[in-house]
Amino acid sequence: MDYRKHFKMDWARILQNCIGMLLLAHMVSSESVSEVTFSVKEEEDVGVSIGNIQQHLFPLVSDGDTLTYKFLENNLYVTLDEITGFLYTTKHKLDREILCPPDHLGDCVLQLNAIVMPDKYFKMIKVNIDIEDINDNAPYFLENNISLSISENTPVGTTIGIDHLALDKDTGTNSMLTYLLENSDGFFSIVLEGESLSVIIEKPLDRESLDVHQMKLIATDGGHPSLSGTAALNVQVEDANDNCPVFTSAEPILVTIPENAAADSIVAQVHATDADLGSNADIIYSYSPRVSAASRELFSLDPSSGIITFSGVVEMETPHEHKLSVFANSAPCPPALAVVIVYLSQDTNQQPVIDISYIASLDNDDVVLKENVPVNTAIALLDVIDPHNIKGSLNIEGDVPFILKPHHGKYLLLTSKPLDFELDKQYNVFIVAQDANQKSIFHKRFIRIRVNDVNDNAPRFSQRSVEASIEENNGLDTPLIRLTAIDADSDQNGQVVYSLGPDAPPMFAINTSTGELTVSSVLDREQQDLYNFTVVAADQGTPSLETVTTVLIRVLDQNDNRPLFITNEFTFFIPENFPRLGEVAIINVTDADTGPNGKVMVSILNSTVPFVMDNARGTLRCSSDIDRETADIHEIWIVAIDGGNPALSTTAKVTIFVLDINDNPPKVLLPKNNFSCLPVPASTAPGATVAEIYAIDMDAGMNSVISYKIIGKEAPGPSPFKIDSLTGNITLQEKLLTNHYGMHHLFIQVSDGGLPKPLQSTIWINLFVNETLSPCVLNTVPEGFFQEQPLEMQNLCRRESSEIQCLPLTFIVGLAMMTASLIFFAAGICMFRKATVSNLRNMNRPAHEDAEIPLKLNQNYDTRDWVDVQ
């Protein structure tokens, strides 16, 4: 490559650009630079007028001058009509949030530069388009779930800040947000202070009553209509150590055991409860410092369970009564106190004993009961065998759903409350034999009762209805959602099997074990966009229990349908001189898709036609003047494009026929003007053509059919000349006499056949009657004329000696004309019927071009006058 040549070419191009910039800077002085500002709302459809440069800058333009407008740079959003100076939106919508990002300060202005030509009006224009915001963006939270943890002892009125403000891409009032808290039940309120969002505690919290508050946080903007966004606000109430241990009974526990009782045998158990949660509910049992060392050695206390056991080592000096003070400790509360009094009996072989005869079923020495046994079900029969006949009674220790009922000198152990396997699966029942004063315990027995599960709980879904969505045109066996039901029963009673309800469509299936719902065929949103059916969850108990939930499947749209015109070829008719921006026709187009995929924009492919699409109304409009004489047919190609990604499109053809209106009067070509003069020899024979009038009409059809008529002449009296109304030929109707010599001025009216009112032109026909054919010269035309009457009327009315007067004769002539009109009307009807029959016969014949009326405007005309013809 020749680098020197390339270097010279680059310098030449740079020099050329510099010269162009200098010339432009010279032309664009400070006086020729103007600035205009328009405003338009964002997201307007294509073809919406933004403003007109000409109306702002050039209100007056000299006659005959035409301005042209042009942008200096290309842009996607605004188009400029080079002739009118109108600015229009394009198919690329003005999106304020895209053109001016959220960090943009002030107004959102699109700045463009345009020039006005020709040089006489040259001006550079700075076009500022202020893009006004509309409320097209809803507020949204960055997180859909907001979680807070608040201690239950937090005081009322406490404000807790949350760093979860909603966002809105709009500006102004459209982005001013207000907040609302739903489902708070009066416990909380929300307040916005400046840029900080806070939750205020309005009522005391109690974890033991409600540990989780589930609410909805709503942000609403200031637009009209307003838009809103939501987020879930979940407040977890943390436990505070606000409850102290409490023993189940405040009365002392009295126990009597033999001195020779087995080592590590259970003497008693103390039990305290704490309503708190977790570590706050932990209880440590301990002896009071006042319990003697001898009692501590003889009776051991388990710090976790509160069980007191006997060591079995009794000395001679060991006292027979021991008072055991037990503390239930849970910081920071003061300890709760329970007293256990233990009596050591010396005559161990003669102590009363408790005999038990079991009624209920046993399994490994455990009583087995079903959870659905009725209240007062008998479990065992108990008897106290007392060799000394010491009067006493049997009692049950602790709070258990069982009672002892005397029965013929013995005791029946019965159920006192309904049993529930899901709450308690086992009970340890301690039965003691006490003296009549319930101060000494002679004997103590332990019974373990196991509760067996029965199928008394149906499976339970977490929600009554479940909603899922899937895009159409999905693959086979696509998973939709996994349903979960929980059964509180155990074993087979708690084993859940899933199935579809009878209303479920056949294309859906569910895994019986996992509850996963799938679709086995391809879905089409245009066929059905919503499926609503039930899913059944059943356990394996006998009999089986079941529950149902409703499943709602929404089919989301894909852009799988092209826009459709109602026809591939549109045909419309409009008259010429159609108003600018007038509505020509409605272009019907549909798209079976929805949302952006179904939003269709129609545009014109051949941009040189004088028409524009108004997508806001779906109409085709006229964008400039329509003149049939310039073009009597317009063929337009239009394309419909949807908003999908990728977009789909369809094209159609639009044919517009321009109908003629009578907007052109006849134009006389021969003679050339009112001063044309034609000599007529005196020897001209009657009936001979002495002059020709030739006129044309630029309209079409009846609007171009021309007729000629003499409407006046310079001198009164009859004229020897007459005119053919169809051809415009002037003929001599009688022999020329001496009194006819001289100039004859005839005022001719040339009319077209337009309706409702024809258009006319007039011309003076000047005929000079003389013996010779010497040229005649005319410098003036008459200033007035006498109105011409029909020749018959002239001949009849000028006979002064006639007995028939003009007035009656006029009536007779009128009656004759009406009769003739009726005859012509009847003949016209016959001709119309004959033409109709002929058209019906030709309907099945091959198509042929319509016959055209031969118009004079299709000929080439010259400007010859009578002199040139001669």
Coordinates of C-alpha atoms in Angstrom, one line a residue, residues 31 62 149 158 195 197 240-241 298 316 342 457 505 509 558 580 629 637 699 753-754 790 809 818 829 834 839-840:
E31 CA -28.7 36.0 15.1
S62 CA -43.1 35.5 1.6
S149 CA -37.1 -9.6 65.8
T158 CA -40.7 2.2 70.9
E195 CA -36.0 9.2 54.4
L197 CA -39.2 4.2 57.7
A240 CA -38.1 -12.4 77.5
N241 CA -37.5 -14.0 80.9
L298 CA -30.4 -40.1 102.8
M316 CA -29.8 -46.1 114.4
V342 CA -40.8 -38.2 104.3
N457 CA -56.6 -36.4 62.1
P505 CA -57.9 -31.8 33.3
A509 CA -50.4 -35.4 36.8
Q558 CA -45.3 -16.2 24.8
R580 CA -55.2 17.3 6.3
E629 CA -55.3 15.5 -11.0
W637 CA -47.7 -1.1 2.1
D699 CA -61.8 17.2 -13.8
G753 CA -71.5 19.2 -15.7
G754 CA -70.5 19.3 -12.1
P790 CA -83.8 31.6 -27.2
L809 CA -96.5 31.4 -25.5
M818 CA -91.9 19.2 -19.6
I829 CA -85.1 4.0 -17.5
K834 CA -81.0 -2.9 -20.5
N839 CA -74.0 -6.4 -16.7
L840 CA -75.6 -9.5 -15.2

